[in-house]
Amino acid sequence: MARIIINGIFYNSNLTGIERFAHEIVRQLDKICSADEVLLVLPANVSQPVPDFQNIKVKKLPKTPGRKQFNNVKLDIFLFFHRGICIDFTNHIPLVGTSIVFLHDIYCRVCPDDFYTSQDRRLRNKTCKMYSRIARRAKVVCTVSEYSKQQIMKYYFVPEQRIQVIYNGADHIKDILEDRGIFEKYPQLQKGKFFFTLGSLSVRKNLKWILNHAKLFPNEYFVISGATLSSVIPPELENIRSLNNILCMGYLSDGEVKALMKDCRAFIFPSFFEGFGIPPLEALACGTPAIVSTATCLPEIYEDCVYYIDPNNPSIDLNSLLEGEVAAPDKLFDRYSYKKSAKKLYDLVTQMGACP
């Protein structure tokens, strides 16, 4: 029987946006596929726990010490000998077979000036080559917003009929248990007395806005969570760490993040560039107001359910902003769910003939 073959390399990474999407879509696919219809292919050793799926079968490939060897050698060899449609969630396309590839955004192509060191430029060039390969070779390119769809069409000339928009969601947040031990570690954090932001500590997340705003409003307190990437590190990061009203926590567990989201005054997301932007949706699902920038896809995704800021203007009074009214986020939760997105992906594969 023909299979849907999923590249499971994302089980070897921390749960940032792309990995979160992949984990949740696969969990939902397991609920709607039939037995032996979907095969999840993994490296021999993975860092994230793999669920006990009801229907999805799991295959670990031996002797796969690193991500590069798995993606570029082991997976290609496996696909050469096994028929099926390969789904990749991580901006990668195998060299062989038929693929559905998720290209969450094309940040490296759209914002080249953010990559200003020689190491960053090498990463950008390598990533843009992969974007181009995906655009040329993927049977279907999937992305997570209409904004990203239009960017892919503009820069890589992918015809509209080969692109599908499959949204992110925040369904997972309700299943996460709060870890309130974070407030024992940081007793200075009082409920409703701090602003919280979450995301990789990269240029596009616009930490400069928080830095400059914190200087202008020293009585406000900000908590920043996120892992520092090996590239595209914002030059303002060291200055941020020197301010008394900004606390950088680094990478946190899901439980700690949920506790901070529920207790903060508001979640703040001043990004310059996003393909979707999951964290504000998670905050809204926790009952917390969200403040997001007017950049790229964010107005498309959040409509009138959040408060907006200019990513280039840090002088706004956030407390005055929050006195305004926004729409209830229920319509967002109805539109953006991993259950619906998994069903759309499953139907797409079915239409391509991979399933009976």
CSV table of C-alpha atoms in Angstrom, one decimal:
chain,number,residue,atom,x,y,z
A,1,MET,CA,0.0,0.0,0.0
A,2,ALA,CA,1.2,3.5,-0.8
A,3,ARG,CA,2.2,5.5,2.2
A,4,ILE,CA,2.5,9.0,3.4
A,5,ILE,CA,6.1,9.3,4.6
A,6,ILE,CA,6.8,12.1,7.1
A,7,ASN,CA,10.3,13.4,7.6
A,8,GLY,CA,10.6,13.3,11.5
A,9,ILE,CA,13.8,15.3,11.8
A,10,PHE,CA,11.9,17.9,13.9
A,11,TYR,CA,11.9,15.4,16.8
A,12,ASN,CA,15.6,16.4,17.1
A,13,SER,CA,14.9,20.1,17.8
A,14,ASN,CA,13.5,22.3,20.6
A,15,LEU,CA,9.9,23.3,20.2
A,16,THR,CA,10.1,26.6,18.4
A,17,GLY,CA,7.4,27.6,15.9
A,18,ILE,CA,8.2,25.2,13.0
A,19,GLU,CA,8.7,22.2,15.3
A,20,ARG,CA,5.5,23.0,17.3
A,21,PHE,CA,3.5,23.1,14.0
A,22,ALA,CA,5.0,19.7,12.9
A,23,HIS,CA,4.4,18.0,16.3
A,24,GLU,CA,0.8,19.1,16.5
A,25,ILE,CA,-0.1,18.4,12.9
A,26,VAL,CA,1.3,14.9,13.2
A,27,ARG,CA,-0.6,14.3,16.4
A,28,GLN,CA,-3.8,15.3,14.6
A,29,LEU,CA,-3.0,13.2,11.5
A,30,ASP,CA,-2.8,10.2,13.7
A,31,LYS,CA,-6.4,10.6,14.7
A,32,ILE,CA,-7.7,10.7,11.1
A,33,CYS,CA,-5.5,8.4,9.1
A,34,SER,CA,-5.9,4.6,8.9
A,35,ALA,CA,-3.5,2.0,10.2
A,36,ASP,CA,-0.3,1.6,8.0
A,37,GLU,CA,-1.2,4.7,5.9
A,38,VAL,CA,1.3,7.1,7.4
A,39,LEU,CA,5.0,6.3,8.3
A,40,LEU,CA,7.0,8.7,10.4
A,41,VAL,CA,10.8,8.3,9.6
A,42,LEU,CA,13.2,9.3,12.4
A,43,PRO,CA,16.9,9.5,13.1
A,44,ALA,CA,18.2,6.7,15.3
A,45,ASN,CA,18.4,9.0,18.4
A,46,VAL,CA,15.9,11.8,18.9
A,47,SER,CA,15.9,14.4,21.6
A,48,GLN,CA,12.1,14.9,21.9
A,49,PRO,CA,9.7,12.2,23.1
A,50,VAL,CA,7.8,10.4,20.3
A,51,PRO,CA,4.1,9.8,21.1
A,52,ASP,CA,2.6,6.3,21.2
A,53,PHE,CA,0.6,6.8,18.0
A,54,GLN,CA,-2.6,4.8,17.4
A,55,ASN,CA,-2.3,4.6,13.6
A,56,ILE,CA,1.0,6.2,12.5
A,57,LYS,CA,3.9,3.8,12.2
A,58,VAL,CA,7.4,4.8,13.3
A,59,LYS,CA,10.6,3.8,11.6
A,60,LYS,CA,14.0,4.8,13.0
A,61,LEU,CA,16.9,4.8,10.5
A,62,PRO,CA,20.1,3.5,12.0
A,63,LYS,CA,23.5,5.2,12.0
A,64,THR,CA,22.2,8.8,11.7
A,65,PRO,CA,24.5,10.9,13.9
A,66,GLY,CA,23.4,14.3,12.7
A,67,ARG,CA,20.7,16.3,11.0
A,68,LYS,CA,22.6,16.9,7.8
A,69,GLN,CA,23.4,13.2,7.2
A,70,PHE,CA,19.8,12.2,8.0
A,71,ASN,CA,18.2,14.8,5.6
A,72,ASN,CA,20.8,14.6,2.8
A,73,VAL,CA,21.7,10.9,2.8
A,74,LYS,CA,19.6,8.5,4.9
A,75,LEU,CA,16.2,9.8,4.2
A,76,ASP,CA,16.9,10.0,0.4
A,77,ILE,CA,18.1,6.4,0.4
A,78,PHE,CA,14.9,5.4,2.2
A,79,LEU,CA,12.7,7.3,-0.1
A,80,PHE,CA,14.4,5.7,-3.1
A,81,PHE,CA,13.3,2.3,-2.0
A,82,HIS,CA,9.9,3.2,-0.6
A,83,ARG,CA,7.0,4.6,-2.6
A,84,GLY,CA,4.8,7.3,-1.2
A,85,ILE,CA,4.5,11.1,-0.8
A,86,CYS,CA,7.0,12.6,1.6
A,87,ILE,CA,5.8,15.5,3.8
A,88,ASP,CA,8.5,17.8,5.2
A,89,PHE,CA,7.6,20.5,7.7
A,90,THR,CA,11.1,22.0,8.1
A,91,ASN,CA,12.0,24.0,4.9
A,92,HIS,CA,13.8,21.0,3.4
A,93,ILE,CA,13.1,18.9,0.2
A,94,PRO,CA,14.4,15.4,-0.4
A,95,LEU,CA,16.4,14.8,-3.6
A,96,VAL,CA,14.1,11.9,-4.6
A,97,GLY,CA,10.4,11.1,-4.8
A,98,THR,CA,7.3,13.2,-4.6
A,99,SER,CA,7.1,15.8,-1.8
A,100,ILE,CA,4.8,18.2,-0.1
A,101,VAL,CA,7.0,20.8,1.6
A,102,PHE,CA,6.1,23.4,4.1
A,103,LEU,CA,7.9,26.7,3.5
A,104,HIS,CA,6.8,28.7,6.5
A,105,ASP,CA,8.3,31.9,5.2
A,106,ILE,CA,11.1,33.1,3.0
A,107,TYR,CA,12.7,35.5,5.5
A,108,CYS,CA,16.3,35.0,4.2
A,109,ARG,CA,15.2,36.1,0.7
A,110,VAL,CA,13.0,39.0,1.7
A,111,CYS,CA,15.3,40.6,4.4
A,112,PRO,CA,18.9,40.1,3.2
A,113,ASP,CA,20.2,43.0,5.2
A,114,ASP,CA,19.5,41.2,8.5
A,115,PHE,CA,22.3,38.9,7.6
A,116,TYR,CA,25.3,41.2,8.1
A,117,THR,CA,28.2,38.9,9.3
A,118,SER,CA,30.0,36.6,6.9
A,119,GLN,CA,28.6,33.6,8.8
A,120,ASP,CA,25.1,34.9,8.5
A,121,ARG,CA,25.5,35.6,4.8
A,122,ARG,CA,26.6,32.0,4.2
A,123,LEU,CA,23.6,30.8,6.1
A,124,ARG,CA,21.3,33.1,4.0
A,125,ASN,CA,22.8,31.9,0.7
A,126,LYS,CA,22.4,28.2,1.7
A,127,THR,CA,18.8,28.8,2.9
A,128,CYS,CA,17.9,30.7,-0.3
A,129,LYS,CA,19.2,27.8,-2.4
A,130,MET,CA,16.9,25.5,-0.5
A,131,TYR,CA,14.0,27.8,-1.0
A,132,SER,CA,14.7,27.7,-4.7
A,133,ARG,CA,14.9,23.9,-4.8
A,134,ILE,CA,11.6,23.7,-2.9
A,135,ALA,CA,10.0,26.1,-5.3
A,136,ARG,CA,11.2,24.1,-8.4
A,137,ARG,CA,10.7,20.6,-7.2
A,138,ALA,CA,8.0,20.3,-4.6
A,139,LYS,CA,4.7,18.8,-5.9
A,140,VAL,CA,2.9,21.2,-3.6
A,141,VAL,CA,4.4,24.0,-1.5
A,142,CYS,CA,2.5,24.6,1.7
A,143,THR,CA,2.8,27.8,3.8
A,144,VAL,CA,1.1,29.2,6.8
A,145,SER,CA,-0.5,32.6,5.7
A,146,GLU,CA,-1.7,34.4,2.6
A,147,TYR,CA,1.2,36.8,3.2
A,148,SER,CA,3.8,34.1,2.9
A,149,LYS,CA,2.0,32.6,-0.1
A,150,GLN,CA,2.2,36.0,-2.0
A,151,GLN,CA,5.9,36.3,-1.1
A,152,ILE,CA,6.7,32.8,-2.4
A,153,MET,CA,4.8,33.6,-5.6
A,154,LYS,CA,6.6,36.9,-6.0
A,155,TYR,CA,10.2,35.9,-5.3
A,156,TYR,CA,10.2,32.3,-6.6
A,157,PHE,CA,7.5,32.4,-9.3
A,158,VAL,CA,5.6,29.4,-7.9
A,159,PRO,CA,2.2,29.3,-9.6
A,160,GLU,CA,-0.8,29.8,-7.3
A,161,GLN,CA,-2.2,26.3,-8.0
A,162,ARG,CA,0.9,24.7,-6.5
A,163,ILE,CA,0.7,26.6,-3.2
A,164,GLN,CA,-1.7,25.7,-0.3
A,165,VAL,CA,-2.2,27.8,2.9
A,166,ILE,CA,-2.4,25.6,6.0
A,167,TYR,CA,-2.6,27.6,9.1
A,168,ASN,CA,-1.0,27.2,12.5
A,169,GLY,CA,-3.1,26.9,15.7
A,170,ALA,CA,-3.0,27.1,19.5
A,171,ASP,CA,-4.9,23.9,20.4
A,172,HIS,CA,-2.0,22.5,22.3
A,173,ILE,CA,-2.0,25.3,24.9
A,174,LYS,CA,-5.0,23.8,26.8
A,175,ASP,CA,-3.1,20.6,27.4
A,176,ILE,CA,0.0,22.2,28.9
A,177,LEU,CA,0.2,22.3,32.7
A,178,GLU,CA,1.4,25.6,34.1
A,179,ASP,CA,4.7,25.4,35.9
A,180,ARG,CA,4.4,28.1,38.5
A,181,GLY,CA,7.8,27.3,39.9
A,182,ILE,CA,9.0,30.0,37.6
A,183,PHE,CA,7.7,32.6,40.0
A,184,GLU,CA,9.7,31.0,42.8
A,185,LYS,CA,12.8,31.4,40.7
A,186,TYR,CA,11.9,35.0,39.9
A,187,PRO,CA,9.9,36.4,42.9
A,188,GLN,CA,10.1,39.9,41.5
A,189,LEU,CA,7.4,38.9,38.9
A,190,GLN,CA,4.0,39.9,40.2
A,191,LYS,CA,0.7,39.1,38.4
A,192,GLY,CA,-0.3,41.8,36.0
A,193,LYS,CA,2.9,43.8,36.6
A,194,PHE,CA,5.1,42.7,33.7
A,195,PHE,CA,5.0,42.4,29.9
A,196,PHE,CA,6.1,39.1,28.3
A,197,THR,CA,7.5,38.3,24.9
A,198,LEU,CA,8.5,34.9,23.4
A,199,GLY,CA,10.5,34.0,20.4
A,200,SER,CA,14.0,33.3,19.1
A,201,LEU,CA,16.4,36.0,19.9
A,202,SER,CA,17.0,37.0,16.3
A,203,VAL,CA,16.9,40.3,14.4
A,204,ARG,CA,13.4,39.9,13.0
A,205,LYS,CA,11.9,39.6,16.5
A,206,ASN,CA,12.7,43.3,16.9
A,207,LEU,CA,14.1,43.3,20.5
A,208,LYS,CA,15.3,46.8,19.6
A,209,TRP,CA,11.7,48.0,20.1
A,210,ILE,CA,11.6,46.5,23.6
A,211,LEU,CA,15.0,48.0,24.4
A,212,ASN,CA,14.1,51.5,23.3
A,213,HIS,CA,10.7,51.3,24.9
A,214,ALA,CA,12.1,50.1,28.2
A,215,LYS,CA,14.5,53.1,28.2
A,216,LEU,CA,11.6,55.5,27.7
A,217,PHE,CA,9.4,53.8,30.3
A,218,PRO,CA,11.7,52.7,33.2
A,219,ASN,CA,8.7,51.9,35.4
A,220,GLU,CA,7.5,49.1,33.1
A,221,TYR,CA,9.0,45.6,33.4
A,222,PHE,CA,9.6,43.2,30.5
A,223,VAL,CA,10.3,39.5,30.5
A,224,ILE,CA,12.0,38.0,27.3
A,225,SER,CA,12.1,34.3,26.7
A,226,GLY,CA,13.8,32.6,23.7
A,227,ALA,CA,16.9,30.8,22.6
A,228,THR,CA,19.8,32.7,21.1
A,229,LEU,CA,20.4,31.4,17.6
A,230,SER,CA,23.9,30.8,16.3
A,231,SER,CA,23.3,33.3,13.6
A,232,VAL,CA,21.3,36.6,13.0
A,233,ILE,CA,22.0,37.6,16.6
A,234,PRO,CA,20.6,41.1,17.2
A,235,PRO,CA,23.4,43.6,18.2
A,236,GLU,CA,21.2,45.1,20.9
A,237,LEU,CA,21.1,41.9,22.9
A,238,GLU,CA,23.9,42.8,25.3
A,239,ASN,CA,22.3,46.3,25.8
A,240,ILE,CA,19.0,44.7,26.7
A,241,ARG,CA,20.7,42.5,29.3
A,242,SER,CA,22.1,45.6,31.0
A,243,LEU,CA,18.7,47.3,31.7
A,244,ASN,CA,17.2,46.8,35.2
A,245,ASN,CA,13.6,46.6,33.8
A,246,ILE,CA,14.3,43.8,31.3
A,247,LEU,CA,14.7,40.2,32.4
A,248,CYS,CA,16.1,37.7,29.8
A,249,MET,CA,15.2,34.1,30.8
A,250,GLY,CA,16.5,32.2,27.8
A,251,TYR,CA,14.7,29.0,26.6
A,252,LEU,CA,11.8,28.0,28.9
A,253,SER,CA,9.6,24.9,29.2
A,254,ASP,CA,6.1,25.0,27.9
A,255,GLY,CA,4.7,25.0,31.4
A,256,GLU,CA,6.8,28.0,32.4
A,257,VAL,CA,5.8,29.9,29.3
A,258,LYS,CA,2.1,29.2,29.9
A,259,ALA,CA,2.5,30.4,33.5
A,260,LEU,CA,4.1,33.7,32.3
A,261,MET,CA,1.5,34.2,29.6
A,262,LYS,CA,-1.3,33.8,32.1
A,263,ASP,CA,0.2,36.2,34.7
A,264,CYS,CA,1.6,39.0,32.5
A,265,ARG,CA,-0.1,42.4,31.9
A,266,ALA,CA,-0.1,41.6,28.2
A,267,PHE,CA,1.9,39.6,25.7
A,268,ILE,CA,4.0,41.8,23.3
A,269,PHE,CA,5.2,40.8,19.9
A,270,PRO,CA,6.9,43.7,18.0
A,271,SER,CA,8.3,41.5,15.2
A,272,PHE,CA,9.5,43.0,11.9
A,273,PHE,CA,8.8,39.8,10.0
A,274,GLU,CA,6.6,36.7,10.6
A,275,GLY,CA,5.2,33.9,8.5
A,276,PHE,CA,2.4,33.4,10.9
A,277,GLY,CA,3.4,34.2,14.5
A,278,ILE,CA,2.1,31.6,16.9
A,279,PRO,CA,2.9,33.1,20.4
A,280,PRO,CA,0.2,35.8,20.3
A,281,LEU,CA,-2.4,33.2,19.5
A,282,GLU,CA,-1.2,31.1,22.5
A,283,ALA,CA,-1.5,34.2,24.7
A,284,LEU,CA,-5.0,34.9,23.6
A,285,ALA,CA,-5.9,31.2,24.3
A,286,CYS,CA,-4.6,31.8,27.9
A,287,GLY,CA,-7.0,34.8,28.2
A,288,THR,CA,-4.2,37.4,27.9
A,289,PRO,CA,-4.4,40.5,25.7
A,290,ALA,CA,-1.8,40.5,22.9
A,291,ILE,CA,0.1,43.5,21.5
A,292,VAL,CA,1.5,42.9,18.0
A,293,SER,CA,3.2,44.9,15.3
A,294,THR,CA,1.6,45.9,12.1
A,295,ALA,CA,4.3,44.2,10.1
A,296,THR,CA,4.0,41.5,7.4
A,297,CYS,CA,1.3,38.8,8.1
A,298,LEU,CA,0.2,39.9,11.6
A,299,PRO,CA,-2.8,42.1,10.7
A,300,GLU,CA,-4.0,39.3,8.3
A,301,ILE,CA,-3.8,36.7,11.1
A,302,TYR,CA,-5.1,38.7,14.1
A,303,GLU,CA,-7.5,41.2,12.5
A,304,ASP,CA,-9.2,43.2,15.2
A,305,CYS,CA,-8.6,40.8,18.1
A,306,VAL,CA,-5.2,42.4,19.3
A,307,TYR,CA,-3.7,45.8,20.0
A,308,TYR,CA,-1.3,47.0,17.3
A,309,ILE,CA,2.0,48.9,17.5
A,310,ASP,CA,4.3,50.4,14.9
A,311,PRO,CA,7.5,48.2,15.0
A,312,ASN,CA,9.5,51.4,14.4
A,313,ASN,CA,7.9,53.5,17.1
A,314,PRO,CA,8.7,52.5,20.7
A,315,SER,CA,7.3,55.7,22.3
A,316,ILE,CA,3.7,54.5,22.6
A,317,ASP,CA,2.2,54.3,26.1
A,318,LEU,CA,1.2,50.6,26.4
A,319,ASN,CA,-1.1,51.1,29.4
A,320,SER,CA,-3.1,53.7,27.5
A,321,LEU,CA,-3.1,51.4,24.5
A,322,LEU,CA,-4.6,48.6,26.6
A,323,GLU,CA,-7.5,50.8,27.7
A,324,GLY,CA,-9.0,50.4,24.2
A,325,GLU,CA,-11.3,47.6,23.1
A,326,VAL,CA,-10.6,44.7,20.8
A,327,ALA,CA,-12.8,42.0,19.5
A,328,ALA,CA,-13.1,38.6,21.3
A,329,PRO,CA,-10.6,36.1,19.8
A,330,ASP,CA,-13.1,33.2,19.4
A,331,LYS,CA,-13.2,33.6,15.7
A,332,LEU,CA,-9.4,33.1,15.6
A,333,PHE,CA,-9.6,29.9,17.5
A,334,ASP,CA,-12.3,28.6,15.1
A,335,ARG,CA,-10.2,29.5,12.1
A,336,TYR,CA,-6.8,28.5,13.3
A,337,SER,CA,-6.7,24.9,14.7
A,338,TYR,CA,-4.3,22.1,14.2
A,339,LYS,CA,-7.3,19.7,13.8
A,340,LYS,CA,-8.6,21.6,10.8
A,341,SER,CA,-5.1,22.1,9.4
A,342,ALA,CA,-4.3,18.4,9.6
A,343,LYS,CA,-7.6,17.5,7.9
A,344,LYS,CA,-6.7,19.9,5.1
A,345,LEU,CA,-3.3,18.4,4.7
A,346,TYR,CA,-4.8,14.8,4.7
A,347,ASP,CA,-7.3,15.8,2.1
A,348,LEU,CA,-4.5,17.3,0.0
A,349,VAL,CA,-2.5,14.1,0.0
A,350,THR,CA,-5.6,12.0,-0.7
A,351,GLN,CA,-6.3,14.1,-3.8
A,352,MET,CA,-2.8,13.5,-4.9
A,353,GLY,CA,-3.5,9.7,-4.9
A,354,ALA,CA,-1.3,8.6,-2.0
A,355,CYS,CA,-4.2,7.2,-0.1
A,356,PRO,CA,-6.9,4.7,-1.1
